[in-house]
Each structure stands twice: as C-alpha cells, then as structure tokens.
Coordinates of C-alpha atoms in Angstrom, one line a residue:
Chain R
M803 CA -31.0 -44.3 -71.4
P804 CA -30.7 -41.9 -74.3
G805 CA -33.3 -39.3 -74.7
Q806 CA -34.9 -40.1 -71.4
S807 CA -33.7 -37.0 -69.5
A808 CA -35.9 -34.6 -71.5
H809 CA -38.9 -36.4 -70.2
E810 CA -37.9 -36.3 -66.6
D811 CA -38.2 -33.5 -64.1
E812 CA -35.6 -31.2 -65.6
P813 CA -37.1 -30.7 -69.1
G814 CA -35.3 -27.9 -70.9
E815 CA -32.1 -28.3 -69.1
G816 CA -30.8 -30.7 -71.7
D817 CA -31.2 -27.8 -74.1
E818 CA -28.2 -25.9 -72.7
G819 CA -25.7 -28.7 -72.6
G820 CA -26.6 -30.6 -75.8
N821 CA -26.7 -34.4 -75.6
G822 CA -23.2 -35.0 -74.5
L823 CA -22.4 -37.6 -71.8
R824 CA -21.2 -34.8 -69.5
A825 CA -24.4 -32.7 -69.9
R826 CA -26.5 -35.8 -69.2
K827 CA -24.4 -36.6 -66.1
K828 CA -24.8 -33.0 -64.8
L829 CA -28.6 -33.2 -65.4
R830 CA -28.8 -36.5 -63.5
T831 CA -26.8 -35.1 -60.5
R832 CA -29.0 -32.0 -60.4
R833 CA -32.1 -34.1 -60.3
E834 CA -30.7 -36.4 -57.7
L835 CA -29.8 -33.5 -55.5
R836 CA -33.2 -32.0 -55.8
R837 CA -34.9 -35.3 -54.9
A838 CA -32.6 -35.9 -52.0
A839 CA -33.1 -32.4 -50.7
T840 CA -36.9 -32.5 -51.0
R841 CA -37.1 -36.0 -49.4
L842 CA -34.9 -35.0 -46.5
Y843 CA -36.9 -31.8 -45.9
A844 CA -40.1 -33.9 -45.8
E845 CA -38.6 -36.5 -43.5
R846 CA -36.7 -34.3 -41.0
G847 CA -38.0 -30.8 -41.4
A848 CA -36.0 -28.1 -43.1
A849 CA -34.2 -27.0 -40.0
H850 CA -32.7 -30.4 -39.5
V851 CA -31.2 -30.8 -43.0
T852 CA -27.8 -29.5 -44.0
V853 CA -26.2 -29.1 -47.4
Q854 CA -23.8 -31.8 -46.2
D855 CA -26.7 -34.2 -45.5
I856 CA -28.0 -33.7 -49.0
C857 CA -24.5 -34.2 -50.5
A858 CA -24.0 -37.4 -48.5
E859 CA -27.2 -38.9 -50.1
V860 CA -25.9 -38.3 -53.6
G861 CA -22.2 -38.9 -53.0
I862 CA -20.8 -35.5 -54.0
S863 CA -18.9 -32.8 -52.2
P864 CA -20.5 -29.6 -50.8
R865 CA -18.3 -27.6 -53.1
T866 CA -19.9 -29.4 -56.1
F867 CA -23.3 -28.8 -54.6
F868 CA -22.8 -25.0 -55.0
N869 CA -22.2 -25.5 -58.7
Y870 CA -25.8 -26.6 -58.9
F871 CA -27.7 -24.6 -56.3
E872 CA -27.2 -21.5 -54.2
S873 CA -28.6 -23.0 -51.0
K874 CA -30.4 -26.0 -49.6
D875 CA -33.7 -24.2 -50.1
D876 CA -32.8 -23.5 -53.7
A877 CA -32.4 -27.3 -54.2
V878 CA -36.0 -27.8 -53.0
F879 CA -37.7 -24.7 -54.5
G880 CA -35.4 -23.7 -57.4
L881 CA -37.7 -25.2 -60.0
D882 CA -39.4 -21.9 -60.6
H883 CA -36.5 -20.1 -62.2
R884 CA -36.8 -22.5 -65.1
L885 CA -40.5 -21.9 -65.3
R886 CA -39.9 -18.2 -65.4
E887 CA -37.3 -18.4 -68.1
R888 CA -39.6 -20.6 -70.3
V889 CA -42.7 -18.5 -69.8
V890 CA -40.7 -15.3 -70.6
A891 CA -39.1 -16.8 -73.7
G892 CA -42.4 -18.2 -74.8
L893 CA -44.0 -14.8 -74.4
L894 CA -41.4 -13.0 -76.4
A895 CA -41.7 -15.6 -79.2
R896 CA -45.5 -15.2 -79.6
P897 CA -46.7 -13.2 -82.7
A898 CA -46.3 -9.5 -82.0
A899 CA -49.8 -8.8 -83.1
E900 CA -51.3 -11.1 -80.5
A901 CA -52.9 -9.3 -77.5
P902 CA -51.1 -9.5 -74.1
L903 CA -53.5 -11.8 -72.3
P904 CA -53.8 -14.5 -75.0
A905 CA -50.0 -14.3 -75.5
L906 CA -49.4 -14.9 -71.8
R907 CA -52.0 -17.7 -71.8
E908 CA -50.2 -19.5 -74.7
A909 CA -46.8 -19.1 -73.1
I910 CA -48.1 -20.5 -69.8
L911 CA -49.9 -23.4 -71.5
A912 CA -46.7 -24.3 -73.5
A913 CA -44.4 -24.3 -70.5
V914 CA -46.2 -25.0 -67.2
P915 CA -47.9 -28.4 -67.6
A916 CA -44.8 -29.9 -69.2
V917 CA -42.5 -28.6 -66.4
V918 CA -44.8 -29.1 -63.5
A919 CA -46.4 -32.4 -64.3
S920 CA -43.0 -34.0 -64.8
D921 CA -41.8 -32.7 -61.5
T922 CA -41.9 -35.8 -59.3
E923 CA -41.5 -33.8 -56.1
F924 CA -44.4 -31.4 -56.6
A925 CA -46.8 -33.1 -54.2
R926 CA -44.1 -33.5 -51.6
R927 CA -43.2 -29.8 -51.8
R928 CA -46.8 -28.8 -51.5
A929 CA -47.2 -30.9 -48.4
L930 CA -44.0 -29.3 -47.0
L931 CA -45.4 -25.8 -47.4
H932 CA -48.4 -26.9 -45.3
T933 CA -46.3 -28.4 -42.5
E934 CA -43.7 -25.6 -42.6
P935 CA -45.4 -22.4 -43.7
E936 CA -42.2 -20.4 -43.0
L937 CA -40.8 -22.1 -46.1
L938 CA -43.3 -20.1 -48.1
D939 CA -41.0 -17.1 -48.3
R940 CA -39.0 -18.8 -51.0
P941 CA -41.8 -19.6 -53.5
L942 CA -43.5 -16.2 -52.7
R943 CA -40.2 -14.5 -53.7
N944 CA -40.1 -16.7 -56.9
N945 CA -43.7 -15.6 -57.7
R946 CA -42.7 -12.0 -57.3
R947 CA -39.7 -12.4 -59.6
M948 CA -41.8 -14.1 -62.2
E949 CA -44.3 -11.3 -62.1
E950 CA -41.6 -8.7 -62.6
A951 CA -40.1 -10.7 -65.5
V952 CA -43.5 -11.2 -67.2
T953 CA -44.4 -7.5 -66.7
A954 CA -41.1 -6.5 -68.4
A955 CA -41.7 -8.9 -71.3
L956 CA -45.3 -7.6 -71.8
A957 CA -44.1 -4.0 -71.5
H958 CA -41.5 -4.8 -74.2
R959 CA -44.2 -6.3 -76.4
T960 CA -46.7 -3.5 -76.1
G961 CA -44.1 -0.6 -76.0
A962 CA -45.6 0.6 -72.7
A963 CA -43.9 3.2 -70.6
P964 CA -42.2 2.1 -67.4
G965 CA -44.8 2.1 -64.6
D966 CA -47.8 1.7 -66.9
L967 CA -50.7 -0.1 -65.3
Y968 CA -51.6 -2.4 -68.2
P969 CA -48.6 -4.7 -68.6
H970 CA -48.4 -5.1 -64.8
L971 CA -52.1 -5.8 -64.6
V972 CA -52.0 -8.5 -67.2
A973 CA -48.9 -10.1 -65.7
A974 CA -50.2 -10.0 -62.1
T975 CA -53.7 -11.3 -62.9
G976 CA -52.5 -13.9 -65.5
L977 CA -50.0 -15.3 -63.1
A978 CA -52.6 -15.2 -60.3
A979 CA -54.9 -17.3 -62.6
M980 CA -52.0 -19.7 -63.2
R981 CA -51.4 -20.1 -59.4
A982 CA -55.1 -20.6 -58.7
A983 CA -55.2 -23.4 -61.3
L984 CA -52.0 -25.0 -59.9
R985 CA -53.4 -24.8 -56.4
G986 CA -56.5 -26.8 -57.2
W987 CA -54.6 -29.3 -59.4
E988 CA -54.2 -32.9 -58.3
P989 CA -50.7 -34.2 -59.4
R990 CA -52.3 -37.6 -60.2
G991 CA -54.3 -35.7 -62.9
G992 CA -51.0 -35.3 -64.8
A993 CA -50.3 -32.7 -67.5
E994 CA -53.7 -33.0 -69.0
G995 CA -55.5 -32.2 -65.8
L996 CA -53.3 -29.1 -65.3
T997 CA -53.8 -28.0 -68.9
A998 CA -57.6 -28.2 -68.4
A999 CA -57.4 -26.2 -65.1
L1000 CA -55.2 -23.6 -66.8
E1001 CA -57.6 -23.3 -69.8
Q1002 CA -60.6 -22.9 -67.5
A1003 CA -58.9 -20.2 -65.4
F1004 CA -57.8 -18.2 -68.5
A1005 CA -61.2 -18.6 -70.1
L1006 CA -62.8 -17.1 -67.0
L1007 CA -60.2 -14.4 -66.8
A1008 CA -60.7 -13.5 -70.5
A1009 CA -64.5 -13.4 -70.0
G1010 CA -64.2 -11.0 -67.0
L1011 CA -64.6 -13.6 -64.3
P1012 CA -68.4 -14.3 -64.6
V1013 CA -69.8 -16.9 -62.2
P1014 CA -69.1 -20.2 -64.0
S1015 CA -72.2 -21.6 -65.9
A1016 CA -72.0 -24.9 -64.0
G1017 CA -72.4 -22.5 -61.0
P1018 CA -71.3 -22.9 -57.4
A1019 CA -73.1 -25.5 -55.4
R1020 CA -75.2 -23.0 -53.5
V1021 CA -75.9 -19.3 -53.7
P1022 CA -77.1 -17.8 -50.5
A1023 CA -80.5 -16.0 -50.8
P1024 CA -80.3 -12.2 -50.8
Chain A
M457 CA -58.1 17.2 -31.1
P458 CA -61.4 15.4 -30.9
G459 CA -62.4 13.4 -34.0
Q460 CA -59.1 13.9 -35.7
S461 CA -57.7 10.4 -35.1
A462 CA -60.2 8.9 -37.6
H463 CA -58.6 10.9 -40.3
E464 CA -55.1 10.0 -39.6
D465 CA -53.1 6.9 -40.5
E466 CA -55.0 4.4 -38.3
P467 CA -58.5 4.8 -39.5
G468 CA -60.8 2.1 -38.2
E469 CA -58.8 1.5 -35.0
G470 CA -60.9 4.1 -33.2
D471 CA -63.8 1.7 -34.0
E472 CA -62.7 -0.9 -31.5
G473 CA -61.9 1.3 -28.6
G474 CA -64.7 3.8 -28.8
N475 CA -63.9 7.4 -28.4
G476 CA -62.6 7.3 -24.9
L477 CA -59.4 9.1 -23.9
R478 CA -57.6 5.8 -23.3
A479 CA -58.5 4.5 -26.7
R480 CA -57.3 7.7 -28.3
K481 CA -54.0 7.5 -26.4
K482 CA -53.4 3.9 -27.5
L483 CA -54.1 4.9 -31.1
R484 CA -51.6 7.8 -30.8
T485 CA -48.9 5.5 -29.3
R486 CA -49.4 3.0 -32.0
R487 CA -49.1 5.6 -34.7
E488 CA -46.0 7.1 -33.1
L489 CA -44.4 3.7 -32.9
R490 CA -45.1 3.0 -36.5
R491 CA -43.7 6.3 -37.6
A492 CA -40.6 6.0 -35.5
A493 CA -40.0 2.4 -36.7
T494 CA -40.4 3.3 -40.4
R495 CA -38.2 6.4 -40.1
L496 CA -35.5 4.5 -38.3
Y497 CA -35.6 1.7 -40.9
A498 CA -35.2 4.3 -43.6
E499 CA -32.4 6.2 -41.9
R500 CA -30.3 3.2 -40.7
G501 CA -31.4 0.1 -42.5
A502 CA -33.5 -2.6 -40.9
A503 CA -30.6 -4.5 -39.5
H504 CA -29.4 -1.6 -37.5
V505 CA -32.7 -0.9 -35.7
T506 CA -33.8 -2.6 -32.5
V507 CA -37.1 -2.6 -30.7
Q508 CA -35.3 -0.7 -28.0
D509 CA -34.3 2.0 -30.5
I510 CA -37.9 2.4 -31.6
C511 CA -39.2 2.5 -28.0
A512 CA -36.6 5.2 -27.1
E513 CA -38.0 7.5 -29.8
V514 CA -41.5 7.3 -28.4
G515 CA -40.6 7.0 -24.7
I516 CA -42.2 3.6 -23.9
S517 CA -40.8 0.3 -22.6
P518 CA -40.1 -2.7 -24.9
R519 CA -42.6 -4.6 -22.8
T520 CA -45.3 -2.1 -23.9
F521 CA -44.1 -2.2 -27.5
F522 CA -45.2 -5.9 -27.7
N523 CA -48.7 -4.9 -26.7
Y524 CA -48.9 -3.1 -30.0
F525 CA -46.7 -5.1 -32.4
E526 CA -45.3 -8.6 -32.7
S527 CA -41.9 -7.5 -33.9
K528 CA -40.0 -4.4 -35.3
D529 CA -41.0 -5.5 -38.9
D530 CA -44.6 -5.7 -37.8
A531 CA -44.4 -2.0 -36.7
V532 CA -43.3 -1.1 -40.2
F533 CA -45.4 -3.5 -42.3
G534 CA -48.3 -4.3 -40.0
L535 CA -50.7 -2.0 -41.8
D536 CA -51.9 -4.8 -44.0
H537 CA -53.7 -6.8 -41.4
R538 CA -56.1 -3.9 -40.9
L539 CA -56.6 -3.7 -44.7
R540 CA -57.3 -7.4 -44.7
E541 CA -59.9 -7.2 -41.9
R542 CA -61.7 -4.3 -43.7
V543 CA -61.8 -5.9 -47.1
V544 CA -63.1 -9.1 -45.7
A545 CA -65.7 -7.4 -43.5
G546 CA -66.7 -5.3 -46.5
L547 CA -67.0 -8.3 -48.7
L548 CA -69.2 -10.2 -46.2
A549 CA -71.4 -7.1 -45.9
R550 CA -72.1 -6.8 -49.7
P551 CA -75.6 -7.9 -50.9
A552 CA -75.6 -11.7 -51.2
A553 CA -76.9 -11.6 -54.8
E554 CA -74.0 -9.5 -56.0
A555 CA -71.5 -11.4 -58.2
P556 CA -68.1 -12.1 -56.6
L557 CA -65.9 -9.8 -58.7
P558 CA -68.2 -6.7 -58.3
A559 CA -68.5 -7.4 -54.6
L560 CA -64.7 -7.6 -54.2
R561 CA -64.3 -4.4 -56.2
E562 CA -66.7 -2.6 -53.9
A563 CA -65.1 -3.9 -50.8
I564 CA -61.6 -2.8 -52.0
L565 CA -62.8 0.6 -53.1
A566 CA -64.5 1.2 -49.8
A567 CA -61.4 0.2 -47.7
V568 CA -58.2 0.7 -49.6
P569 CA -58.0 4.4 -50.6
A570 CA -59.1 5.5 -47.2
V571 CA -56.5 3.4 -45.4
V572 CA -53.6 3.7 -47.8
A573 CA -54.0 7.4 -48.7
S574 CA -54.0 8.4 -45.0
D575 CA -50.9 6.2 -44.4
T576 CA -48.2 8.9 -44.1
E577 CA -45.4 6.3 -44.3
F578 CA -46.5 4.7 -47.6
A579 CA -43.8 6.3 -49.8
R580 CA -41.1 5.7 -47.2
R581 CA -42.0 2.0 -47.0
R582 CA -42.1 1.7 -50.7
A583 CA -38.6 3.2 -50.9
L584 CA -37.4 0.8 -48.2
L585 CA -38.5 -2.2 -50.2
H586 CA -36.4 -0.9 -53.1
T587 CA -33.3 -0.4 -51.1
E588 CA -33.7 -3.6 -48.9
P589 CA -35.5 -6.1 -51.1
E590 CA -35.1 -8.8 -48.4
L591 CA -37.8 -6.9 -46.4
L592 CA -40.2 -8.0 -49.1
D593 CA -40.9 -11.3 -47.4
R594 CA -43.1 -9.6 -44.9
P595 CA -45.5 -7.8 -47.3
L596 CA -45.5 -10.9 -49.6
R597 CA -46.7 -13.0 -46.6
N598 CA -49.3 -10.3 -45.9
N599 CA -50.5 -10.6 -49.5
R600 CA -50.8 -14.3 -49.2
R601 CA -52.8 -14.1 -46.0
M602 CA -55.1 -11.5 -47.6
E603 CA -55.6 -13.9 -50.6
E604 CA -56.5 -16.7 -48.3
A605 CA -58.9 -14.6 -46.2
V606 CA -60.6 -13.2 -49.3
T607 CA -60.9 -16.7 -50.9
A608 CA -62.5 -18.0 -47.8
A609 CA -65.0 -15.0 -47.7
L610 CA -65.9 -15.5 -51.4
A611 CA -66.3 -19.3 -50.9
H612 CA -68.6 -18.5 -48.1
R613 CA -70.7 -16.1 -50.2
T614 CA -70.9 -18.5 -53.2
G615 CA -71.3 -21.7 -51.2
A616 CA -68.3 -23.2 -53.1
A617 CA -66.7 -26.5 -52.1
P618 CA -63.3 -26.2 -50.5
G619 CA -60.6 -26.2 -53.2
D620 CA -63.0 -24.9 -55.9
L621 CA -61.1 -22.9 -58.6
Y622 CA -63.6 -20.0 -58.9
P623 CA -63.4 -18.2 -55.5
H624 CA -59.6 -18.5 -55.4
L625 CA -59.4 -17.2 -59.0
V626 CA -61.5 -14.2 -58.2
A627 CA -59.6 -13.5 -55.0
A628 CA -56.2 -13.9 -56.5
T629 CA -56.8 -11.9 -59.7
G630 CA -58.8 -9.2 -57.9
L631 CA -56.1 -8.7 -55.3
A632 CA -53.5 -8.8 -58.1
A633 CA -55.4 -6.0 -59.8
M634 CA -55.4 -4.1 -56.5
R635 CA -51.7 -4.5 -56.2
A636 CA -51.1 -3.4 -59.8
A637 CA -53.1 -0.2 -59.2
L638 CA -51.2 0.4 -55.9
R639 CA -47.9 -0.1 -57.5
G640 CA -48.4 2.6 -60.1
W641 CA -50.0 5.0 -57.7
E642 CA -48.3 8.2 -56.7
P643 CA -49.0 9.0 -53.0
R644 CA -49.2 12.7 -53.9
G645 CA -52.2 11.8 -56.0
G646 CA -54.1 11.1 -52.7
A647 CA -57.1 8.9 -52.2
E648 CA -58.7 10.2 -55.4
G649 CA -55.8 9.1 -57.5
L650 CA -55.8 5.7 -55.9
T651 CA -59.6 5.3 -56.4
A652 CA -59.2 6.1 -60.1
A653 CA -56.4 3.6 -60.5
L654 CA -58.4 0.9 -58.7
E655 CA -61.5 1.6 -60.8
Q656 CA -59.4 1.4 -64.0
A657 CA -57.8 -1.9 -63.0
F658 CA -61.2 -3.5 -62.0
A659 CA -62.8 -2.2 -65.2
L660 CA -60.1 -3.8 -67.3
L661 CA -60.4 -7.0 -65.3
A662 CA -64.2 -7.1 -65.6
A663 CA -63.8 -6.6 -69.4
G664 CA -61.4 -9.5 -69.8
L665 CA -58.2 -7.4 -69.9
P666 CA -58.5 -5.9 -73.4
V667 CA -55.8 -3.6 -74.6
P668 CA -56.9 -0.2 -73.1
S669 CA -58.6 2.1 -75.7
A670 CA -56.1 4.9 -75.1
G671 CA -53.6 2.2 -76.1
P672 CA -49.9 1.7 -75.3
A673 CA -47.5 4.2 -76.7
R674 CA -46.3 1.9 -79.4
V675 CA -47.3 -1.5 -80.7
P676 CA -44.6 -3.4 -82.5
A677 CA -45.4 -4.4 -86.1
P678 CA -46.2 -8.1 -86.5

C-alpha cells in the first residue's frame, strides 16, 4: 500500500531509504521483527525468547536479524533511538533566538506524539516492564542517552561551557516532564491525548510547578 | 573516637543502632567494606573483583558480607538507598501546607549535601562510571526507585489519585534538578558547594527555567 508505511509504527524510517520498493520492504521487515519480538517477550518472558525464535516468526535468518537490531532486547526497546534522533534534530532546527525550554517543548511536541502514538506495541511493552522489572535497564539507559544528546544540543544552542548547569538542567527536567506525561498517558487516548498531557506538563514546568488550579483531590490540613 | 562516626561517610546509620559499641563497630565494618569495594573496582575493574576479594581486604567472611550488602555492586553503589530514605522521611516531615516543590527542595537540601559531601568515595565512583559505563545500570535503577518513592510521598501529601500527573511531575523534575546539580559538582567544593548548586538548580526550576541572568557565554545570533 503506497504511502502507508509513514503512518505506521516506524515513522521517519521511510525518510532514509526514499520510497523505493527495497526501502519499503526493509521497513516492513523491521516492523515485523519488532512486533514478533515484543509479542514473544509478552507471551513467554524475555528469558525464554531467542533471536532464532523471533526470526522463525518472520521467516528471516539470524544473520539478517543483526542487520536490523543489535540484540533481542534492542528489537523490543530500540524505538527510543529514533525518538532521540528526532528530538535532537528538531531542537537544532528551532529558531536560535528561542529560549531553551520552549525550544525543547516544541521539539518534543513535534516528535513524541507522532512516534509514540503510532507505536502499536507501546501498551504491551509497558506491561512487560511491570511483569519483568529487570528489563527496565534498557529503557533507563535509553533515557540517559537521550538526556546526554539533548544536553549537548542545548549547550550547542546556548554556547554554554562543558559542564554548565543550565543546559543539563533544562534537558534533565524537560525530559523528566516528558516521561511523567508518557507515564500517565493511556494509549487509547491516541496522539491527541499524549499531546495534551505533554502540553500540561510543560506548562506546569514553565510556570515553576505550582499546584495545578484544578487542584489535587484533597490537601491534608496543616 | 566517640561521636565521630556521625561525621563520616555513613551519616544516619548511627541513628538506627544507637551509640552502642556494637552499632559503631557495624558502622565501621560497613564503611570499610564500601571503601575496599570501591577501591578494588577502581584498581582492577568491576569484572575482576569478587566478594571474596573485598572480604579479604577487611578481614571478614563472605557470609558476614551479605549481612551488609546484597552484592558487590551494592557495596559500591548502595549509598543511594540511604539518600532515598532520608529524602522521603524529610518530605513527609515538612509542614503539610507547604507546596510540593518547596517541600521537595527542603528535603533534598537537608539530606543530600550532608550525605554526599561526607562520601569519601564519590569522586572515585564517578570516575568508575566513566571508565565502565555498564555499571550505570545500578545507579540508574536507584534513581528510578527514588523517583517512585518521592512520587508516592508527594501523592500522599497532596491526596492525589494514583497515576495523577502532578506528583510524578514534581518528583521527576525535582530529582532531575538534583542530579543536574550533583553532576556539575566538584567534590573538593564540599557540602557548601553542593548546597549552592542545589539552591541554584531549584531556584531556576521554581522560576520556570529562564535563561540565567549571568547568561551563557555566547548566544548564537538568530
């Protein structure tokens, strides 16, 4: 189906390979491997899934698998490196006069709902992290790498010296706001629900985190 | 030396055991194990250090080791669980009418400089994480646990419903600010230097992360 791939769970990957038949085929294989890997992890538990099992589902060789992913965990959790690339590219493309926090907010709003809401395995992966918390190391490492990449991009934008507090503070707190919004997001809410949660989180951050006006359900008496 | 232990690298641990001889001896053993573990990791690399090696340095049995730590990595990176307990206890002890961000700021300022600045292995551990990045999983998991504990404490304070954005947002961004300050901190600056960095980070967070008035060294032209 021409043009469909860009709307599925690998948006942006069509960009590299153009619209050729071969690029579309690679995109499809990658998506199938990701889905098979995530499904098998959910069904059997990570320890009982091998690269060979994943390959058998899709009908490719393990050798080919390693053209797409570094490891079985990478097939399940590798989505983040594309998010990282998009957020960093978006950040570097924002007007140079824009302040760091609004620039990061715009880069995240432009990239995250599109990538995440079209990720059909999101809910399954979230459930996996609940049942197998030791799998968390991988996404936590991805978060760390994203924080480093965004810090570097912000330092570049602001001309900060290496080790300056400010770019790291904006990157770390802005990405923490992104993760807080993602954590509460219900995948059935789609991209719009995620955009709204991200906007709310960044509005609170930009305002200095006041208690939201709707207020919590109950404030204990002093 | 009576009273000295409270000023060394395990502040707070004296609290549990009172001031008895036995409690002080346990505290000393724990500190010696931590130091030996961190030093051996730095000298040989984590993969080439066993629990037995660490025990041999201190003259205790591996069986006794496991009364103090869950694993060799825990001996090196286990500092955080005490930080977590202190920050959460501090947070729950703040006046109920205080808003979440100032309450978290005060809990962090009361706990972190005291614990971290008296941690004689801080610089060594930081260097270790540079030379052996795979060791990062442990502190990243500690960060995650701290975020969960602080979110729960803030949700309790504000009476938020489970899954509410606000308590998680304050916990995640406040702890991100703490880590950003820690990351730029020079251990030779002592507790005062860390307090100043934390105050600066929380002031910027409370103000909505404006570009600091001193300003970055260079702002690229639009």
